[in-house]
Amino acid sequence: MAEVATWSHGLAALAYLLFGLYIFFAWRGGLPGGVLLGAVAISSLWAAVSAANAHEPRAWLGLGAVVLDIARSGAWYAFIIVLSRPLWAGRLRWPAVLAGLVVLFQIGALVFEALFGSEGLPLRPLLAAWLANAIVGLVLVEQLYRGVPANSRWGIKPACLALAAGYTFELYFFADAFLFSRIDEDVWAVRGIAHSLLIPLIALSGNRSPSWTLRMSVSREIVFHSTALAGAGLYLLVIAGAAYYVRYFGGDWGRALQMTLLFAGLVLLGALLFSGGLRAKLRVLISKHLFSYRYDYRNEWLRFTQALSSADRGLDLGQSVIRALSDLVESPGGALWLADAYGSCAMHSRLNHPQLPAVESLQSPFCRFLDERGWILNLEEFRLHPARYEGLVLPEWLAALDDAWLVIPLKTGERLIGFVVLSSPRTPFEIDWEVLDLLKTAQRQAAGYLDRMLAAEALLEARKFDSFNRMSAFVVHDLKNLVAQLSLMLKNAERHRDNPEFQQDMLETVAHVESRMRGLMTQLQEKRSIDPPRVVDLLALLRAVRDHKRGLRPDIDLRLGEVVSCEVTAHPERLERIIGHVVQNALDATGEDGNVSLTLAVPNAQRARVVVEDNGCGMSPEFILERLSRPFQTTKASGMGIGVFETRQYLEEIGGTLRYDSEVGVGTRVTIELPMSRRDP
């Protein structure tokens, strides 16, 4: 058994070492925590020296193991006594005296055995000392547990259970040795691992007892998975034992039956491990009996927030809200009803729930009850005790849902935006104050997310309409200019209809207007630019603008100077339209005997400059600064006030600039600068 003893005490040394490190980093200066840290450290040294002695026995290792065992006993006595301090007020501290006597007895027995030996004695003092240590330890633990008020025992109970189990093991081991004057090697071999199995219970008490000043936390997830793993291991041991029995007594069919039983056991284990209902029952059992609160609020809130902030696994935000709420109460899913702009709640999302056409008005008695009370409705309780929900009237569609369990109102501020109906849980689930408080807080956060989602959808829809309306306004503005050209042509047709040149100009004008109107209709239908940006010959474009205004008064003076080539990158139709708009504004502001000029200059290799200048009515500085570039602001009786807005917006889009210089009664100068196109050499 030497090898077993080596592994047993070695694993115990490692377990105590890890637990000691955990306590060291969690300790915040409290006396119980400090004494516990010392006891765990000494226990780790004792187990390590015992493992070394079991692997390769040496006299000094054996002596060291015994000395450390005495120190370990004293350290755990000290821990129990420190926990018992509040119970000593006004009484003799006899537990401390008794513990001290036992430690002195152990030391004396060790010295006696070292000096005189005790092999021939009928009662060996060393075994008697360790037997007394176990008995006194049980007495101290019993006094500690009984001295704590019944309503406060919950925190100290796991530690008392662990210490009592350890002293019981010692009592059995040394009582057997004392009675038969020999050490049971099998029991001694597992002594280390037996004591290390008590660590989780002590850690649990540390987590439950703030007075120890330890920031210890036992993860519910670890406890859940550890319990599930231990249960699976126990299940496999039972199946293996049954299979061995079948094989041993099964004769020729034994091996075949063994393999069949093992395979069936593994399949059943897999089905149980992947069963949501079984996991839910295990989680509820652990929460009820191992933790002070039903939920690990930190983990629950992190998981809930993560589910809302990142709709994943193919779920939209509504389904994520259902999943987040249902996971809090072990429900498989449910359905979400959200209110629309007309005050009607319709099913927005569902998870493991059938589609329902039910629509509930926010003014219905049911929704008013949810809005005014803000209660979470337990439909099972309502069916058994309807008087507790005085004033509640269930809609027919909800009353007909046999699987409906909880109705959670979704309120943001003081406004009801919808509700969630959760299905019956996978396992019986008690709805108490803690569950209700958690659900109320969770629904507030979920309602905030959903309200922002609805606001974002409404804003997106409004922006779509705004974009469409703005584009429609631009199109109408261009149509107005085209209609003005047609009107002018019809006005002059009476006088010049027999003039061949006028007829040719009229045909060209009609063709141009028809092409522009067709392009505008296409743009309006497809809600996009007609053509992509490309290199545009600015000289040809300015000539086209002048030609399209031919026949209007005054004539446009096109000044190209020495510029022989000028190319920019733009949408040809849009650029022609906005320059034509600026020219048209100049014509409208100038009398028939006035002057309008269109000038092109290239001040450098990066920019082209187009200047439209007139000597018309002009504009005030205040109008240019405050109203000119704003949409729907105009001084013209028939104007729409969006031409300048569109011009500035488009020029900024392609990297250009627009500047107005004007004086009332003198005229206006409009300067447009455009980036030159860069061609690859």
XYZ file of C-alpha atoms in Angstrom:
681
model
C 0.000 0.000 0.000
C 3.031 2.301 -0.057
C 2.282 3.454 -3.591
C -1.354 4.174 -2.717
C -0.259 6.120 0.355
C 2.214 8.135 -1.731
C -0.421 9.156 -4.263
C -3.040 9.769 -1.551
C -0.894 12.117 0.519
C 0.647 13.685 -2.586
C -2.745 14.621 -3.981
C -3.762 15.909 -0.558
C -0.638 18.099 -0.432
C -1.473 19.538 -3.860
C -5.135 20.118 -2.943
C -4.216 21.890 0.308
C -1.584 23.949 -1.513
C -4.070 25.177 -4.133
C -6.671 25.879 -1.460
C -4.068 27.774 0.556
C -3.175 29.952 -2.435
C -6.844 30.654 -3.023
C -7.300 31.698 0.617
C -4.137 33.836 0.480
C -5.431 35.913 -2.435
C -8.965 36.066 -0.988
C -7.906 37.010 2.557
C -8.722 40.574 3.662
C -7.186 40.576 7.157
C -9.788 38.782 9.277
C -8.557 36.573 12.142
C -10.590 33.462 11.146
C -9.265 33.693 7.603
C -5.672 34.045 8.808
C -5.926 31.046 11.152
C -7.574 28.999 8.376
C -4.718 29.929 6.029
C -2.201 28.704 8.623
C -4.062 25.428 9.198
C -4.275 24.746 5.469
C -0.573 25.541 4.957
C 0.501 23.190 7.774
C -1.840 20.486 6.424
C -0.186 20.826 2.999
C 3.299 20.388 4.538
C 2.134 17.401 6.585
C 0.675 15.676 3.542
C 3.809 16.374 1.460
C 6.185 14.969 4.109
C 3.895 11.956 4.633
C 3.894 11.284 0.885
C 7.700 11.467 0.796
C 7.950 9.125 3.776
C 5.539 6.645 2.171
C 7.535 6.684 -1.076
C 10.934 6.204 0.574
C 10.749 5.679 4.367
C 13.337 7.573 6.412
C 13.460 8.028 10.162
C 13.716 11.806 9.927
C 10.827 11.934 7.434
C 8.671 9.836 9.755
C 9.520 12.091 12.688
C 8.807 15.171 10.593
C 5.427 13.785 9.537
C 4.452 13.177 13.181
C 5.596 16.647 14.277
C 3.668 18.282 11.456
C 0.642 16.135 12.363
C 0.766 17.571 15.879
C 1.095 21.094 14.477
C -1.813 20.400 12.118
C -3.991 19.277 15.034
C -3.166 22.433 16.971
C -3.846 24.657 13.948
C -7.295 23.202 13.332
C -8.051 23.438 17.063
C -7.121 27.114 16.855
C -9.436 27.599 13.898
C -12.380 26.053 15.764
C -11.614 28.105 18.884
C -11.451 31.366 16.892
C -14.851 30.597 15.356
C -16.186 29.885 18.888
C -14.999 33.198 20.399
C -18.435 34.915 20.291
C -19.836 32.037 22.382
C -17.398 32.518 25.270
C -18.719 35.796 26.678
C -18.855 35.549 30.479
C -17.802 31.872 30.557
C -14.604 29.908 31.167
C -12.748 29.294 27.921
C -12.437 25.614 28.628
C -12.271 24.550 24.952
C -8.970 26.371 24.563
C -7.629 24.777 27.729
C -8.780 21.324 26.649
C -7.269 21.730 23.183
C -3.979 22.883 24.680
C -3.871 19.849 26.981
C -4.427 17.492 24.045
C -1.599 19.084 22.058
C 0.697 18.837 25.092
C -0.347 15.195 25.474
C 0.598 14.543 21.831
C 3.975 16.216 22.267
C 4.647 14.314 25.506
C 3.693 10.990 23.935
C 6.022 11.662 21.019
C 8.898 12.528 23.344
C 8.221 9.468 25.509
C 8.190 7.163 22.495
C 11.362 8.730 21.122
C 13.220 8.335 24.433
C 11.918 5.112 25.862
C 9.930 3.367 23.130
C 6.510 1.779 23.721
C 6.403 -1.335 21.579
C 6.060 -3.604 24.607
C 3.430 -1.555 26.408
C -0.163 -2.785 26.341
C -1.362 0.804 25.684
C 0.860 2.904 23.413
C 0.830 6.587 24.531
C 1.207 7.920 20.953
C -1.926 6.159 19.728
C -3.798 7.249 22.848
C -2.803 10.871 22.228
C -4.072 10.849 18.661
C -7.274 9.094 19.792
C -7.781 11.862 22.361
C -7.174 14.416 19.602
C -10.052 12.971 17.555
C -12.407 12.822 20.535
C -11.696 16.372 21.692
C -11.998 17.603 18.109
C -15.491 16.134 17.847
C -16.424 17.726 21.173
C -15.219 21.169 20.020
C -17.070 20.919 16.732
C -20.245 19.840 18.519
C -19.968 22.752 20.957
C -19.400 25.186 18.087
C -22.421 23.987 16.138
C -24.730 23.893 19.158
C -23.581 27.302 20.359
C -24.474 29.039 17.102
C -28.134 30.206 16.949
C -30.298 28.020 14.752
C -30.987 30.810 12.263
C -27.232 31.409 11.831
C -26.075 27.816 11.402
C -26.502 27.873 7.646
C -23.114 29.501 7.077
C -21.090 27.382 9.514
C -22.801 24.054 8.782
C -20.554 22.875 5.877
C -17.361 23.579 7.852
C -18.710 21.771 10.920
C -19.697 18.824 8.743
C -16.229 18.692 7.192
C -14.379 18.928 10.516
C -16.672 16.376 12.141
C -16.141 13.969 9.228
C -12.356 14.397 9.487
C -12.312 13.771 13.225
C -14.626 10.770 12.778
C -12.172 9.279 10.291
C -9.332 9.872 12.789
C -11.409 8.336 15.604
C -12.008 5.159 13.616
C -8.406 4.926 12.460
C -6.751 5.404 15.870
C -9.416 3.509 17.844
C -8.763 0.475 15.649
C -5.004 0.936 16.061
C -5.331 1.455 19.824
C -7.498 -1.643 20.330
C -5.443 -4.027 18.179
C -2.020 -2.432 18.761
C -1.285 -2.145 15.059
C -1.800 0.371 12.257
C -4.283 -0.565 9.541
C -2.202 0.104 6.416
C -5.212 0.342 4.128
C -6.819 3.086 6.217
C -3.492 4.865 6.658
C -2.901 4.808 2.901
C -6.104 6.765 2.170
C -5.790 9.129 5.135
C -4.429 11.974 3.015
C -7.047 11.882 0.275
C -9.807 11.469 2.882
C -8.858 14.769 4.523
C -8.490 16.581 1.194
C -12.073 15.645 0.282
C -13.229 17.974 3.052
C -11.807 21.094 1.392
C -14.911 21.950 -0.748
C -17.138 22.038 2.356
C -14.752 24.366 4.183
C -14.571 26.591 1.094
C -18.362 26.688 0.950
C -18.535 27.926 4.544
C -15.908 30.538 3.732
C -18.122 31.760 0.941
C -21.146 31.876 3.222
C -19.450 33.568 6.191
C -18.467 37.235 5.650
C -17.095 37.381 9.210
C -14.111 35.298 8.085
C -13.163 38.317 5.886
C -12.560 36.123 2.869
C -13.708 37.126 -0.569
C -14.296 33.543 -1.533
C -16.757 32.580 -4.221
C -17.820 29.160 -5.352
C -19.042 29.318 -8.933
C -22.475 27.834 -9.417
C -21.387 26.674 -12.840
C -18.463 24.731 -11.362
C -20.688 23.223 -8.686
C -23.292 22.334 -11.299
C -20.825 20.704 -13.683
C -18.937 18.992 -10.856
C -22.159 17.565 -9.485
C -23.240 16.433 -12.932
C -19.835 14.835 -13.528
C -19.897 13.099 -10.147
C -23.397 11.829 -10.828
C -22.334 10.577 -14.258
C -19.328 8.826 -12.723
C -21.491 7.170 -10.059
C -23.953 6.126 -12.744
C -21.161 4.561 -14.819
C -19.836 2.713 -11.751
C -23.288 1.243 -11.126
C -23.626 0.238 -14.792
C -20.119 -1.244 -14.795
C -20.870 -3.227 -11.615
C -24.104 -4.539 -13.073
C -22.344 -5.430 -16.322
C -19.601 -7.266 -14.435
C -22.218 -9.203 -12.473
C -24.024 -10.142 -15.705
C -20.775 -11.264 -17.320
C -19.684 -13.268 -14.264
C -22.961 -15.144 -13.928
C -24.125 -15.078 -17.546
C -22.248 -18.090 -18.864
C -21.751 -18.147 -22.620
C -23.996 -15.090 -23.067
C -22.283 -13.084 -20.338
C -19.892 -11.054 -22.496
C -22.559 -10.238 -25.093
C -24.978 -9.151 -22.369
C -22.220 -7.101 -20.732
C -21.511 -5.175 -23.946
C -25.237 -4.635 -24.533
C -25.737 -3.304 -21.004
C -22.711 -0.997 -21.207
C -23.819 0.409 -24.569
C -27.378 0.955 -23.323
C -26.019 2.632 -20.224
C -23.862 5.023 -22.245
C -26.787 5.899 -24.538
C -29.039 6.561 -21.537
C -26.327 8.661 -19.889
C -25.951 10.757 -23.031
C -29.703 11.290 -23.201
C -29.777 12.358 -19.545
C -26.828 14.735 -19.891
C -28.436 16.475 -22.877
C -31.847 16.640 -21.217
C -32.800 20.238 -20.491
C -35.337 19.110 -17.897
C -32.796 17.064 -15.951
C -30.257 19.888 -16.016
C -32.931 22.296 -14.803
C -33.854 20.010 -11.886
C -30.211 19.622 -10.914
C -29.639 23.398 -11.081
C -32.681 24.063 -8.868
C -31.543 21.386 -6.374
C -28.062 22.911 -6.109
C -29.415 26.460 -5.754
C -31.797 25.411 -2.980
C -29.358 23.437 -0.843
C -25.867 24.824 -1.460
C -26.260 28.597 -1.880
C -27.790 31.373 0.181
C -29.404 33.017 -2.825
C -31.229 31.319 -5.610
C -29.183 33.038 -8.307
C -25.582 33.912 -8.866
C -26.556 37.490 -9.720
C -23.247 38.474 -11.261
C -23.246 35.582 -13.716
C -26.986 35.835 -14.375
C -26.728 39.555 -15.164
C -23.673 39.150 -17.359
C -25.420 36.374 -19.291
C -28.648 38.372 -19.553
C -26.861 41.502 -20.785
C -24.809 39.491 -23.270
C -27.966 37.893 -24.653
C -29.557 41.311 -25.183
C -26.534 43.175 -26.524
C -25.547 40.561 -29.108
C -28.410 38.720 -30.718
C -26.643 35.564 -31.830
C -27.331 31.956 -32.738
C -29.684 33.128 -35.442
C -31.990 34.958 -32.999
C -33.265 38.477 -33.490
C -33.500 40.920 -30.579
C -37.055 39.888 -29.723
C -36.120 36.203 -29.585
C -33.028 37.053 -27.542
C -35.245 38.837 -25.004
C -37.464 35.751 -24.769
C -34.441 33.453 -24.365
C -32.834 35.695 -21.724
C -36.020 35.894 -19.628
C -36.905 32.214 -20.027
C -33.425 31.058 -18.963
C -33.923 32.813 -15.624
C -36.864 30.549 -14.759
C -35.992 27.347 -16.684
C -38.691 27.948 -19.298
C -38.162 26.505 -22.806
C -39.384 29.676 -24.540
C -42.395 31.876 -25.165
C -43.668 34.753 -27.277
C -43.235 38.536 -27.338
C -46.020 41.031 -28.056
C -45.001 44.603 -28.934
C -47.162 47.682 -29.409
C -47.249 49.464 -32.758
C -47.813 53.141 -33.509
C -51.592 52.600 -33.367
C -51.619 51.160 -29.829
C -52.150 47.491 -30.743
C -49.938 44.691 -29.406
C -49.243 41.938 -31.932
C -46.858 38.992 -31.760
C -43.418 40.273 -32.722
C -41.193 37.258 -31.955
C -41.537 33.707 -30.691
C -39.223 30.977 -29.437
C -40.428 27.371 -29.190
C -43.944 28.734 -29.343
C -46.697 28.494 -31.988
C -47.607 31.501 -34.107
C -50.746 33.296 -32.905
C -52.769 35.953 -34.756
C -53.934 37.444 -31.447
C -53.841 41.245 -31.202
C -54.325 43.045 -27.879
C -55.065 46.768 -27.624
C -53.138 48.816 -25.079
C -56.536 50.107 -23.910
C -57.884 46.612 -23.185
C -58.531 45.658 -19.529
C -55.661 43.160 -19.665
C -53.057 45.683 -20.863
C -54.362 48.364 -18.511
C -53.912 45.902 -15.618
C -50.317 45.225 -16.676
C -49.627 48.928 -17.099
C -51.161 50.073 -13.817
C -50.005 47.230 -11.557
C -46.740 46.229 -13.237
C -47.194 42.723 -11.833
C -45.672 39.562 -13.230
C -48.654 37.280 -13.717
C -48.351 33.666 -12.618
C -51.170 32.063 -14.597
C -50.986 28.832 -12.586
C -51.564 30.814 -9.405
C -54.299 32.877 -11.116
C -56.207 29.729 -12.088
C -56.029 28.415 -8.501
C -56.489 31.712 -6.629
C -58.068 34.315 -8.933
C -58.902 36.538 -5.965
C -55.222 37.423 -5.584
C -55.377 39.142 -8.988
C -58.442 41.252 -8.375
C -59.402 43.155 -11.506
C -57.498 40.897 -13.925
C -59.424 39.779 -17.005
C -57.536 37.371 -19.231
C -58.091 37.681 -22.992
C -59.734 34.644 -24.557
C -56.661 33.795 -26.613
C -54.439 33.795 -23.500
C -56.881 31.784 -21.412
C -56.927 29.162 -24.163
C -53.127 28.705 -24.046
C -52.665 25.666 -21.825
C -48.881 26.010 -21.857
C -48.852 29.695 -20.842
C -47.179 30.170 -17.455
C -45.849 33.688 -16.781
C -46.847 37.023 -18.292
C -44.075 39.615 -17.915
C -45.003 43.241 -18.715
C -42.408 45.296 -20.568
C -42.387 48.854 -19.274
C -39.959 51.641 -20.043
C -40.394 54.543 -17.691
C -44.122 54.613 -17.057
C -45.159 53.349 -20.489
C -46.156 49.797 -21.415
C -44.607 48.774 -24.737
C -45.609 45.112 -24.721
C -45.403 41.877 -22.762
C -43.813 38.421 -22.854
C -45.703 35.168 -22.325
C -43.405 32.361 -21.098
C -44.214 28.675 -21.464
C -44.373 26.197 -18.578
C -40.941 25.321 -17.109
C -39.033 22.127 -17.806
C -39.140 21.258 -14.099
C -41.341 22.426 -11.194
C -40.121 25.934 -10.421
C -41.156 27.928 -7.374
C -41.924 31.597 -7.982
C -40.882 33.486 -4.859
C -39.940 37.081 -4.064
C -36.395 36.604 -5.331
C -37.558 35.364 -8.729
C -40.103 38.183 -9.036
C -37.535 40.851 -8.153
C -35.060 39.462 -10.672
C -37.678 39.274 -13.431
C -38.901 42.813 -12.731
C -35.379 44.174 -12.990
C -34.655 42.100 -16.100
C -37.828 43.225 -17.856
C -36.878 46.868 -17.308
C -33.576 46.339 -19.089
C -35.196 44.262 -21.838
C -37.866 46.924 -22.330
C -35.151 49.552 -22.701
C -33.461 47.545 -25.459
C -36.749 46.917 -27.249
C -37.806 50.557 -26.946
C -34.540 51.666 -28.529
C -35.048 49.078 -31.267
C -38.531 50.448 -32.000
C -37.203 54.013 -31.957
C -34.389 53.048 -34.341
C -36.842 51.377 -36.705
C -39.130 54.429 -36.632
C -36.157 56.730 -37.237
C -34.956 54.581 -40.134
C -38.403 54.628 -41.684
C -38.647 58.399 -41.205
C -35.241 58.836 -42.814
C -36.308 56.739 -45.765
C -39.379 58.918 -46.239
C -37.290 62.037 -45.720
C -34.755 60.883 -48.302
C -37.516 60.039 -50.746
C -39.280 63.352 -50.144
C -36.047 65.284 -50.543
C -35.270 63.510 -53.797
C -38.839 64.146 -54.952
C -38.411 67.844 -54.156
C -35.237 67.967 -56.253
C -36.993 66.197 -59.115
C -39.958 68.587 -58.905
C -37.528 71.497 -58.894
C -35.902 70.220 -62.081
C -39.301 69.580 -63.664
C -40.248 73.160 -62.870
C -37.219 74.384 -64.805
C -38.020 72.066 -67.729
C -41.622 73.258 -67.746
C -40.302 76.854 -67.793
C -38.312 76.033 -70.935
C -41.369 74.498 -72.596
C -43.511 77.491 -71.605
C -40.972 79.898 -73.081
C -40.832 77.859 -76.283
C -44.644 77.912 -76.608
C -44.677 81.641 -75.909
C -42.286 82.271 -78.801
C -43.909 79.730 -81.123
C -46.682 82.169 -82.174
C -44.147 84.632 -83.559
C -41.469 82.297 -84.917
C -43.308 79.121 -85.944
C -42.480 79.722 -89.613
C -38.797 80.314 -88.881
C -36.805 77.153 -89.826
C -34.099 77.947 -87.265
C -36.689 78.295 -84.501
C -38.274 75.028 -85.534
C -34.884 73.319 -85.296
C -34.253 74.858 -81.856
C -37.741 73.809 -80.748
C -37.135 70.194 -81.750
C -33.790 70.166 -79.916
C -35.384 71.698 -76.837
C -38.229 69.171 -76.812
C -35.769 66.287 -77.241
C -33.628 67.640 -74.408
C -36.626 68.113 -72.094
C -37.939 64.630 -72.922
C -34.526 63.084 -72.163
C -34.232 64.969 -68.883
C -37.758 64.056 -67.783
C -37.192 60.385 -68.605
C -33.981 60.437 -66.558
C -35.738 62.111 -63.655
C -38.503 59.514 -63.681
C -35.913 56.726 -63.658
C -34.114 58.374 -60.746
C -37.355 58.731 -58.805
C -38.329 55.092 -59.355
C -34.943 53.559 -58.561
C -34.065 56.091 -55.828
C -30.434 56.348 -56.980
C -28.214 58.389 -59.269
C -28.814 57.695 -62.940
C -25.152 57.426 -63.882
C -21.946 56.764 -61.951
C -19.356 59.544 -61.587
C -16.959 59.746 -64.515
C -14.624 62.145 -66.282
C -16.571 65.145 -67.614
C -15.374 67.671 -70.198
C -16.212 70.895 -68.393
C -15.868 73.048 -71.523
C -18.428 70.977 -73.411
C -20.726 70.971 -70.380
C -20.670 74.788 -70.093
C -21.395 75.135 -73.807
C -24.359 72.775 -73.390
C -25.682 74.882 -70.508
C -25.437 78.021 -72.638
C -27.113 76.315 -75.612
C -30.011 75.034 -73.467
C -30.657 78.609 -72.286
C -30.621 79.964 -75.831
C -33.659 82.051 -76.523
C -33.809 83.384 -72.959
C -33.029 87.010 -72.248
C -30.481 88.319 -71.600
C -28.052 86.274 -73.632
C -25.377 84.352 -71.730
C -21.819 85.534 -72.324
C -19.600 82.415 -72.219
C -15.981 83.276 -71.416
C -13.478 80.435 -71.790
C -10.341 82.581 -72.113
C -7.283 80.534 -72.990
C -8.608 77.275 -71.481
C -8.503 74.564 -74.142
C -9.040 71.499 -71.954
C -10.585 71.015 -68.526
C -11.821 67.706 -67.127
C -13.449 66.993 -63.769
C -14.909 63.848 -62.186
C -18.637 64.120 -61.529
C -22.100 62.893 -62.492
C -22.629 64.601 -65.838
C -26.391 65.029 -65.472
C -26.212 66.357 -61.912
C -23.316 68.714 -62.590
C -25.060 70.128 -65.655
C -28.241 70.502 -63.639
C -26.706 72.450 -60.748
C -24.657 74.777 -63.002
C -27.782 75.283 -65.097
C -29.670 76.087 -61.906
C -27.155 78.779 -60.935
C -27.323 80.250 -64.445
C -31.129 80.167 -64.381
C -31.147 82.022 -61.064
C -28.923 84.687 -62.616
C -31.289 85.022 -65.585
C -34.311 85.280 -63.286
C -32.657 88.006 -61.230
C -31.623 90.083 -64.291
C -33.748 92.094 -66.653
C -33.773 91.492 -70.398
C -31.323 94.347 -70.916
C -28.954 93.097 -68.192
C -25.749 91.101 -68.370
C -25.137 87.423 -67.385
C -21.704 85.869 -67.872
C -20.420 82.299 -67.492
C -16.631 82.173 -67.035
C -14.220 79.204 -66.792
C -10.734 79.543 -65.314
C -8.043 77.063 -64.219
C -6.027 78.784 -61.448
C -3.866 75.672 -60.837
C -3.511 72.058 -61.853
C -5.822 70.843 -59.073
C -8.859 73.102 -59.300
C -11.208 74.423 -61.963
C -13.246 77.575 -61.318
C -16.660 78.378 -62.809
C -17.992 81.893 -62.194
C -21.593 82.953 -62.887
C -22.015 86.717 -62.654
C -24.996 89.030 -63.198
C -25.955 92.654 -62.588
C -29.427 91.848 -61.349
C -31.294 92.632 -58.132
C -28.735 91.037 -55.799
C -29.166 89.715 -52.228
C -28.491 91.090 -48.767
C -25.600 89.737 -46.658
C -28.099 88.623 -44.002
C -30.042 86.539 -46.507
C -26.837 84.898 -47.823
C -25.623 84.095 -44.318
C -28.843 82.910 -42.683
C -31.253 81.675 -45.371
C -29.686 81.107 -48.771
C -28.299 77.591 -48.259
C -31.184 76.370 -46.119
C -33.861 74.262 -47.827
C -37.223 75.845 -48.645
C -35.895 79.408 -48.251
C -36.335 81.651 -51.353
C -37.063 85.226 -52.463
C -38.787 84.190 -55.708
C -42.574 84.057 -55.779
C -42.648 80.732 -57.664
C -39.424 79.270 -56.231
C -39.138 76.173 -54.026
C -35.942 77.150 -52.191
C -34.048 73.879 -52.660
C -31.835 74.597 -55.662
C -28.999 76.249 -53.729
C -29.285 73.589 -51.017
C -28.909 70.789 -53.594
C -26.045 72.636 -55.328
C -24.010 73.077 -52.152
C -24.741 69.516 -51.001
C -23.622 67.962 -54.278
C -20.494 70.096 -54.617
C -19.394 69.140 -51.117
C -20.066 65.491 -52.008
C -17.557 65.591 -54.922
C -15.019 67.801 -53.135
C -16.040 71.156 -54.597
C -16.972 74.498 -53.048
C -19.657 77.145 -53.556
C -19.357 80.858 -52.696
C -21.839 83.731 -53.112
C -20.867 87.417 -53.296
C -23.815 89.752 -53.735
C -25.042 93.271 -53.105
C -28.614 94.470 -53.302
C -29.166 96.499 -56.517
C -25.675 95.713 -57.853
C -25.713 92.035 -58.729
C -24.439 88.589 -57.698
C -21.244 86.655 -58.309
C -21.360 82.848 -57.777
C -18.026 81.001 -57.703
C -17.949 77.219 -58.117
C -14.657 75.367 -57.675
C -14.285 71.743 -58.770
C -11.391 69.266 -58.329
C -9.651 68.458 -61.607
C -9.675 64.862 -62.820
C -6.386 62.989 -62.525
C -5.790 60.575 -65.355
C -3.203 57.800 -65.136
C -0.192 58.522 -67.398
